[in-house]
CSV table of C-alpha atoms and ligand atoms in Angstrom, one decimal:
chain,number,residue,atom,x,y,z
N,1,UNK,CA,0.0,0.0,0.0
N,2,UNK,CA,2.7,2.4,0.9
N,3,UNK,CA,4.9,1.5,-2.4
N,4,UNK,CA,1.3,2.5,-4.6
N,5,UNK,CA,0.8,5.7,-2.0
N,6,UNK,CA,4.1,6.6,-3.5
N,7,UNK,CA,3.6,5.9,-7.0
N,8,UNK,CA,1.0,8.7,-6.8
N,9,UNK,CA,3.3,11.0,-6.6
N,10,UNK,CA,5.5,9.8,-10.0
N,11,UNK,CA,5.7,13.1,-12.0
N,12,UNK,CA,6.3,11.2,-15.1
N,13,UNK,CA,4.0,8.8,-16.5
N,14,UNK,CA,5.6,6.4,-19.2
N,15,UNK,CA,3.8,8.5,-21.7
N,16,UNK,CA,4.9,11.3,-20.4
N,17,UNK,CA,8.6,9.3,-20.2
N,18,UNK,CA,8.2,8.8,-24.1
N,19,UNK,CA,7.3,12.5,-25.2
N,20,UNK,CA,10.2,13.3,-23.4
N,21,UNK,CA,12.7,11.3,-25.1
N,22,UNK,CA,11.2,12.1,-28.2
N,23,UNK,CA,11.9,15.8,-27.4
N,24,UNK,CA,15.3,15.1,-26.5
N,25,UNK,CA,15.8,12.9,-29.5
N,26,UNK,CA,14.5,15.7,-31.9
N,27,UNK,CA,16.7,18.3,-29.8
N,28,UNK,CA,19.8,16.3,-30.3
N,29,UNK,CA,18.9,15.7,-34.0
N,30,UNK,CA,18.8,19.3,-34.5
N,31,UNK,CA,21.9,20.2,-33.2
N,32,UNK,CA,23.8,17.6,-35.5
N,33,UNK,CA,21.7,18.9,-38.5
N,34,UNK,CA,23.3,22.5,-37.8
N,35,UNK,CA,26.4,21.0,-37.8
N,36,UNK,CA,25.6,19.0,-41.2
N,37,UNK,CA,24.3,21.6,-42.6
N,38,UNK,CA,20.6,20.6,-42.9
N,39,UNK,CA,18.6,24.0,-42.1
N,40,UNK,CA,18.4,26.3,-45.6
N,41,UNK,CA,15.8,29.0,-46.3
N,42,UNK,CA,12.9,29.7,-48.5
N,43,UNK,CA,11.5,32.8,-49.5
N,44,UNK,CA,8.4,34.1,-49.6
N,45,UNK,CA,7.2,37.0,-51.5
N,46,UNK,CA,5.4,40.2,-49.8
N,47,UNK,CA,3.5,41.7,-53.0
N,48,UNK,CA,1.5,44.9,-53.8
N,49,UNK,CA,-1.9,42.8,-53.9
N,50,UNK,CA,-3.4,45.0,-56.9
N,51,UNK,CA,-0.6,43.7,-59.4
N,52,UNK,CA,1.2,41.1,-57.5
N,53,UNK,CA,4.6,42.9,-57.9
N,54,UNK,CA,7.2,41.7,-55.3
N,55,UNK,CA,8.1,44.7,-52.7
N,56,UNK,CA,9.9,42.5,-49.9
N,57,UNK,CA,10.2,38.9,-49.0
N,58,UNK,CA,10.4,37.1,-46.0
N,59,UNK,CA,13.0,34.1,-45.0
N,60,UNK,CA,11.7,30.7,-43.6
N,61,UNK,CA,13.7,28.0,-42.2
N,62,UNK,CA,13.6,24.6,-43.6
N,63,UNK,CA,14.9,21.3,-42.4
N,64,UNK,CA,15.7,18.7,-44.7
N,65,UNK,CA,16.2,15.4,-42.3
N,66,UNK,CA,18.2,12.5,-44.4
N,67,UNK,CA,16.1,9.9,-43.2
N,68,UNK,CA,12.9,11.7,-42.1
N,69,UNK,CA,12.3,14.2,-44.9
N,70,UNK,CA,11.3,18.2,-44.5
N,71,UNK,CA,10.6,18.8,-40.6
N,72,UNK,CA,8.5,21.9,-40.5
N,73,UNK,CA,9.0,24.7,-38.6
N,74,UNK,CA,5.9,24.4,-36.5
N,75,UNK,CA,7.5,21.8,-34.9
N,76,UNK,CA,10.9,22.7,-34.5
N,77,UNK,CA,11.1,26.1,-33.6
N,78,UNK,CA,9.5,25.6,-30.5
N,79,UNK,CA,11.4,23.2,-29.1
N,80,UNK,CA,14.8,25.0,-30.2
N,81,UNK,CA,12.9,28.7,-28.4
N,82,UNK,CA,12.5,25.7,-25.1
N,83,UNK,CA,15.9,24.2,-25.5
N,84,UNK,CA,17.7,27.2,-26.4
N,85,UNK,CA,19.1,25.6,-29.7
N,86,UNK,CA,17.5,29.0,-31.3
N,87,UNK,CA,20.3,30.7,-30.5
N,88,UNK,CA,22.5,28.7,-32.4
N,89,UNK,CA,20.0,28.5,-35.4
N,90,UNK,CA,19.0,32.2,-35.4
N,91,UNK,CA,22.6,33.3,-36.6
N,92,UNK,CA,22.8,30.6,-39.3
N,93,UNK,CA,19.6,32.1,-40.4
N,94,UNK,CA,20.8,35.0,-40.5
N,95,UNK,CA,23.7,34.5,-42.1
N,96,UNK,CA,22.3,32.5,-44.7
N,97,UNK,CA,19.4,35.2,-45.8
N,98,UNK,CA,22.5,38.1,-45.4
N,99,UNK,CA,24.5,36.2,-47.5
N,100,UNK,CA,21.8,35.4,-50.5
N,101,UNK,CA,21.3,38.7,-50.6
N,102,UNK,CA,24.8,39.4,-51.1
N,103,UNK,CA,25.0,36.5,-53.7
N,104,UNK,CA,22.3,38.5,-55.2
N,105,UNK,CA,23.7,41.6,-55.5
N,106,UNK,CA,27.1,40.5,-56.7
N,107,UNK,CA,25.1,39.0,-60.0
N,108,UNK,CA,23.1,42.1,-60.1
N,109,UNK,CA,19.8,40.5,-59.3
N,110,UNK,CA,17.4,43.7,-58.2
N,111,UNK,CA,17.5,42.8,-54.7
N,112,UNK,CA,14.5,44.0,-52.2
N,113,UNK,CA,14.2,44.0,-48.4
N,114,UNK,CA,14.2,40.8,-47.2
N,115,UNK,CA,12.6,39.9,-43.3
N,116,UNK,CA,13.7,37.3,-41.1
N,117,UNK,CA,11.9,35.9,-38.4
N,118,UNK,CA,13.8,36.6,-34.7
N,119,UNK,CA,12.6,34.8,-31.8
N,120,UNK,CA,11.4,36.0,-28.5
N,121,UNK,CA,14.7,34.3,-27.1
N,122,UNK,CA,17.1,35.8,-29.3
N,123,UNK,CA,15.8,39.4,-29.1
N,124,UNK,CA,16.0,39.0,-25.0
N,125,UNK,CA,20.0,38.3,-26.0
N,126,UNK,CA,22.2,41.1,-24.6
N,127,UNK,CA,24.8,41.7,-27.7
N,128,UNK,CA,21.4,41.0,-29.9
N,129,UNK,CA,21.8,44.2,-32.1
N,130,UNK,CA,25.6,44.0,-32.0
N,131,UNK,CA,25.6,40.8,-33.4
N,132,UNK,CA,22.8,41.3,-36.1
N,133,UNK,CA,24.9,44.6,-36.9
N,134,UNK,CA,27.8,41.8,-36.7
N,135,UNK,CA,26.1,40.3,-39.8
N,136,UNK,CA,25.3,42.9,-42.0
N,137,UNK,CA,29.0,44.2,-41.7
N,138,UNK,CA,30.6,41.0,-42.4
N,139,UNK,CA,28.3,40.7,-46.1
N,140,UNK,CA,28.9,43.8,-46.7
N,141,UNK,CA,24.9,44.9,-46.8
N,142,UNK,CA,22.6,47.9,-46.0
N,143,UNK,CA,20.6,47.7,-42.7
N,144,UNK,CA,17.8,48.2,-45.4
N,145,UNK,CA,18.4,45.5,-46.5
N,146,UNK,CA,16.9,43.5,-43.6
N,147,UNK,CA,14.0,43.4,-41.4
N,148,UNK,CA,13.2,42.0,-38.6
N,149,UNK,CA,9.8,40.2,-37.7
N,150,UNK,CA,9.0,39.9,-34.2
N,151,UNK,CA,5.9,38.1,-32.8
N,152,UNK,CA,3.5,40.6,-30.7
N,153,UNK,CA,3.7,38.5,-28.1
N,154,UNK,CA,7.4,38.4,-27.9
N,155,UNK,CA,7.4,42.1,-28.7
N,156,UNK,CA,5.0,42.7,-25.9
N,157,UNK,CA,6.8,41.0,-23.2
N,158,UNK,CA,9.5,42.9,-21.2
N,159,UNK,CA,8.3,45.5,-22.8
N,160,UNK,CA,10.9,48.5,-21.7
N,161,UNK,CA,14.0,46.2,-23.0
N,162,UNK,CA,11.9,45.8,-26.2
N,163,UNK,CA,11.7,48.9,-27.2
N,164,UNK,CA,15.5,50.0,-26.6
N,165,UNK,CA,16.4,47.0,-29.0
N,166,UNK,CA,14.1,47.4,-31.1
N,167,UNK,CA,15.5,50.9,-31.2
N,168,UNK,CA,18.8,50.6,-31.4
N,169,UNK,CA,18.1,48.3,-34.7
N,170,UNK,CA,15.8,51.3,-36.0
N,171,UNK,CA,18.6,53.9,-35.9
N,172,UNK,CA,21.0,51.6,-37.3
N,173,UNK,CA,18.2,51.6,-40.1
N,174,UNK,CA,16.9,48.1,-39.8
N,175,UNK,CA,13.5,47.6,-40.4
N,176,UNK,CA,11.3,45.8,-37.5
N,177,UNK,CA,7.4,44.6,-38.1
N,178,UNK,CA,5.3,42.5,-36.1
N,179,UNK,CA,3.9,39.5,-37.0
N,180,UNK,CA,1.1,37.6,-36.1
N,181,UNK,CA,-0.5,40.5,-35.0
N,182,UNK,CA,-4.1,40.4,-32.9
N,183,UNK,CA,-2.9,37.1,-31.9
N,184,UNK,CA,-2.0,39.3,-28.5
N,185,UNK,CA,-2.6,41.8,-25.9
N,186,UNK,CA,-1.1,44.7,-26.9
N,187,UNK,CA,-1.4,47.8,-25.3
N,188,UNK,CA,-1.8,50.2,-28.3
N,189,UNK,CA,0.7,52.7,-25.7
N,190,UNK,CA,3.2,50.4,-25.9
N,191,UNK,CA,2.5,50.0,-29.8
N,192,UNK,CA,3.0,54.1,-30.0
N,193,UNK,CA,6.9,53.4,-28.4
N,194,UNK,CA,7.9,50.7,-30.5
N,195,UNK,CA,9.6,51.9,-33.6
N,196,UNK,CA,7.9,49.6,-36.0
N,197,UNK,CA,7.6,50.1,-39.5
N,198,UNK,CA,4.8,47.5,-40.3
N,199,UNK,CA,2.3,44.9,-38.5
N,200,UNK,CA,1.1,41.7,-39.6
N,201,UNK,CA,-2.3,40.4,-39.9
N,202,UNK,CA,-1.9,37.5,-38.5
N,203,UNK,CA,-3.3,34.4,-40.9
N,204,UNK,CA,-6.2,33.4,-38.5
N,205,UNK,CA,-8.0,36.1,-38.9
N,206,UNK,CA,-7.4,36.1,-43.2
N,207,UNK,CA,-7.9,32.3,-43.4
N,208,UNK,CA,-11.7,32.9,-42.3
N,209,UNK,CA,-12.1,35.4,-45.4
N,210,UNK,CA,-11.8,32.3,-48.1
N,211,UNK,CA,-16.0,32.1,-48.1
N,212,UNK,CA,-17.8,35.2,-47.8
N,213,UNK,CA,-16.8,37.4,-45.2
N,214,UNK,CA,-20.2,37.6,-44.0
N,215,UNK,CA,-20.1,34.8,-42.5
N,216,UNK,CA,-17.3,35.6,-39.7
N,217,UNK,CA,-18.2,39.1,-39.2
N,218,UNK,CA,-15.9,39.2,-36.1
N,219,UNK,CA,-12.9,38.2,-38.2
N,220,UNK,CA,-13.6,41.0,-40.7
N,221,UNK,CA,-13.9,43.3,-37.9
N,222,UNK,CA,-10.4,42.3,-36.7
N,223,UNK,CA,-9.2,42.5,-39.5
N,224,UNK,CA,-10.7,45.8,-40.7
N,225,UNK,CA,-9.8,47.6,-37.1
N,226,UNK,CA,-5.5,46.3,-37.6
N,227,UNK,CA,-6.3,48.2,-40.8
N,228,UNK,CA,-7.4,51.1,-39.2
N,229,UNK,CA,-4.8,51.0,-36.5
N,230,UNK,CA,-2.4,51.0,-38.8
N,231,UNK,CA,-3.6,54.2,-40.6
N,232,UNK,CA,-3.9,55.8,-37.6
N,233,UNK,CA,-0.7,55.1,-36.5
N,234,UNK,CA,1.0,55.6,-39.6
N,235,UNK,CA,2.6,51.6,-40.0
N,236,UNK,CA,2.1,49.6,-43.0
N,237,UNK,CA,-0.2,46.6,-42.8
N,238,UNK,CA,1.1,43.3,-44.5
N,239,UNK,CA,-1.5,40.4,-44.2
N,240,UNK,CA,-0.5,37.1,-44.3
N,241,UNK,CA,-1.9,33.7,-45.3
N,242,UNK,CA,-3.8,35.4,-48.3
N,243,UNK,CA,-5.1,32.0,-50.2
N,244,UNK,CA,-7.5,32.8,-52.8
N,245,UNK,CA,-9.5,36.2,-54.6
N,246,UNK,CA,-12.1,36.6,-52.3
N,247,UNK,CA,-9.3,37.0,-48.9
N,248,UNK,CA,-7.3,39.3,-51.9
N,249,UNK,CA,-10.2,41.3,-52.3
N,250,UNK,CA,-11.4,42.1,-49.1
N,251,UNK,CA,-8.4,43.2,-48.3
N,252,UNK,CA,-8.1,45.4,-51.0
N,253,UNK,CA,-11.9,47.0,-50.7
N,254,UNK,CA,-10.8,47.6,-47.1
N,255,UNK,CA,-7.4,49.6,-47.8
N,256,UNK,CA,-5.1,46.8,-47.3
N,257,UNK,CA,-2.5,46.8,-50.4
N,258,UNK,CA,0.4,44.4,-48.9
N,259,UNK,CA,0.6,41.0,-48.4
N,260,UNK,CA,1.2,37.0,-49.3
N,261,UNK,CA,0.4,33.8,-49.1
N,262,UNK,CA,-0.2,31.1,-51.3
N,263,UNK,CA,-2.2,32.6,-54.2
N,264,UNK,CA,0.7,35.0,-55.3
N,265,UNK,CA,3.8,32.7,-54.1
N,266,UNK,CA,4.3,29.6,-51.6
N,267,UNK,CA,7.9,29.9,-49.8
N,268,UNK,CA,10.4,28.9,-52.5
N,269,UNK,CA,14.2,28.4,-53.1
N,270,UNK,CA,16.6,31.3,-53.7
N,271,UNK,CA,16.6,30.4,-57.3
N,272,UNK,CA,13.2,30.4,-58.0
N,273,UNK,CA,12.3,34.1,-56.3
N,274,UNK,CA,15.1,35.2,-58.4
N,275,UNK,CA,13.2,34.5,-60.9
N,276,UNK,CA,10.4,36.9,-59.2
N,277,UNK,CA,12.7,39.6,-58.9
N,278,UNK,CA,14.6,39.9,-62.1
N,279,UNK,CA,11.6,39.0,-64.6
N,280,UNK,CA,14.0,40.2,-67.5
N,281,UNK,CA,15.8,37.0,-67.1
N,282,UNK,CA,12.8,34.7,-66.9
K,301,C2E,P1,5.3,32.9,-39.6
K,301,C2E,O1,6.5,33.7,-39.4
K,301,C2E,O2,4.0,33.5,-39.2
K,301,C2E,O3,5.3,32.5,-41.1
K,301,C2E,C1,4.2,32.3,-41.9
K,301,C2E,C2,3.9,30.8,-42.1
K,301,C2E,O4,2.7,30.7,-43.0
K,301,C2E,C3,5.0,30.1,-42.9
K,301,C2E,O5,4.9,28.7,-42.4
K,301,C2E,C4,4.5,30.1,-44.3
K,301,C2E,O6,5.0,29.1,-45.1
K,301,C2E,C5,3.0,29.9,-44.1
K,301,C2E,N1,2.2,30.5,-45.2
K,301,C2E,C6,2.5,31.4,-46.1
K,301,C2E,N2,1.5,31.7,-47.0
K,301,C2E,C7,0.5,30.9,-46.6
K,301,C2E,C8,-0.9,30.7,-47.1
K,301,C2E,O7,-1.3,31.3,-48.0
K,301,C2E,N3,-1.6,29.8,-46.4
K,301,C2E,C9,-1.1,29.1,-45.3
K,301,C2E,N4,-1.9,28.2,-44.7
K,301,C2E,N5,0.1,29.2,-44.8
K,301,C2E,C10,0.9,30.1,-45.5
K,301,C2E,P2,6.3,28.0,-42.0
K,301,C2E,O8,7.3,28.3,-43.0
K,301,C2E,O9,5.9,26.6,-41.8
K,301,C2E,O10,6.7,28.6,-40.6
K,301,C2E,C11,5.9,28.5,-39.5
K,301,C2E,C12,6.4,29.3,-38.4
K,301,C2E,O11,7.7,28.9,-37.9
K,301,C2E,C13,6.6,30.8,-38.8
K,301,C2E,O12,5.4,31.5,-38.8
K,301,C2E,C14,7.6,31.3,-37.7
K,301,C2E,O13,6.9,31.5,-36.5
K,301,C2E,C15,8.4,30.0,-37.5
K,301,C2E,N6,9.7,30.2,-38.4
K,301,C2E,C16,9.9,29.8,-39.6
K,301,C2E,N7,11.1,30.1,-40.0
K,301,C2E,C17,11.7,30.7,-38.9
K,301,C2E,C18,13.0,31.3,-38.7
K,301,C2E,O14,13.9,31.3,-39.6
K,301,C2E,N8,13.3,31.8,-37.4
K,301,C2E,C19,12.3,31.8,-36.5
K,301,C2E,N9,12.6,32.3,-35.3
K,301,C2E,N10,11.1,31.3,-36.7
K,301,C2E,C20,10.8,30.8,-37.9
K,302,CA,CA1,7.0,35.8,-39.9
K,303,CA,CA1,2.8,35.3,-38.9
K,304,CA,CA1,-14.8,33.0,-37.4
């Protein structure tokens, strides 16, 4: 009776045991895929949603396991924000969109801005700006080059250090938005003090516009008050996850002219967006 009292206090259940391991597994696999050289980027386009002309893009990580194929994001980058392995991918990101851009620009290729995604752990990192500003010296680039896309909720959080990163990388000329925007609770004060040059809709809130908007009235209204905000407070509104004509459209009746998502472009290879950026050579 006793040795069953005790059981009952077991954190671990053996299927807690095995989601363990399988975490550990997956965090140890990543770090040997850094090392092989697994992780590369996609890119997707951020267009002018009238005509579909490219204006930015935006870097994804992908992870191309040997044995187990791609490994999306969504289930890596969590982990590697939990285990701290982001802050040994987040430079080789970086690195690796700084230095396409670079490639780019040796060839001539008509570069544009080009975002990369920076966790919540990375931009809590002390020498964070000296080491993006690191980067961009070492290729050779233009802080316009590069932007930044912070989550609101990591934006949000430790909110006074925020905002002296955030700008520090301003007045070094780097871009910041926010992404996933609504997803959060921001204070529309703290919004005001944040140097940010662009929010995004976050894809939610644009995946319920693929029927008629009608039907999720709250959605629209989300949707159509971030457009509002952002006209009042004088930042560019991207929308993301934009699938089909009607979500397009919408967007466009409402005053929303930037975005992406799978009806202009999925996330593709360097050589392909090349293609989307230097149509002459098509
Ligand atoms: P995110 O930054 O919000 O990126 C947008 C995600 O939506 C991407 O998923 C993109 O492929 C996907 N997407 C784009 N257009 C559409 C569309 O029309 N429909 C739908 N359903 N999805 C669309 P992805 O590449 O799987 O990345 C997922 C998340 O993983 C990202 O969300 C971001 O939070 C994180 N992530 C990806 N790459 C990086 C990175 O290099 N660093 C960091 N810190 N996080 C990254
Ligand atoms: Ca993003
Ligand atoms: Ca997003
Ligand atoms: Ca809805």
């Amino acid at each position: 009776a006793k040795a069953e009292g005790r059981r009952c206090y077991h954190f671990y259940t053996p299927e807690m045991d095995a989601a363990l391991q399988e975490r550990m597994e997956l965090d140890q696999s990543m770090r040997q895929a850094l090392e092989r050289g697994e992780f590369h980027l996609v890119y997707q386009p951020r267009v002018d949603l009238a005509s579909g002309r490219v204006l930015s893009l935006e870097a994804l990580v992908r992870w191309h396991h040997p044995q187990w194929g791609m490994i999306s994001p969504g289930r890596f980058i969590p982990l590697a924000e939990e285990t701290g392995f982001i802050l040994s991918l987040g430079p080789e990101v970086l690195r690796q969109a700084c230095e396409q851009i670079r490639a780019w620009k040796a060839r001539g290729v008509p570069t544009v801005t080009v975002a990369v995604n920076l966790s919540a752990r990375e931009l809590r990192e002390p020498d964070v700006v000296d080491r993006i500003l690191g980067v961009l010296a070492d290729t050779g680039l233009e802080a316009s080059d590069l932007e930044i896309e912070i989550t609101e909720s990591a934006a949000m959080s430790s909110i006074e250090q925020t905002i002296r990163t955030l700008t520090e990388l301003n007045t070094q000329g780097v871009r910041i938005s926010i992404d996933d925007f609504g997803t959060a609770y921001s204070s529309l004060n703290y919004l005001k003090r944040l140097p940010v040059h662009a929010i995004k809709i976050d894809q939610s809130f644009v995946s319920e516009m693929k029927d008629d908007p009608a039907n999720h009235p709250e959605d629209a209204a989300i949707i159509r008050a971030i457009i509002g905000l952002g006209e009042t407070l004088g930042l560019k509104v991207i929308a993301e996850g934009i699938e089909n004509t009607l979500q397009r459209d919408f967007l466009l009746d409402h005053g929303c002219v930037q975005g992406q998502g799978y009806l202009y472009s999925r996330p593709v290879p360097a050589e392909d967006v090349e293609r989307l950026l230097n149509p002459a050579q098509a």
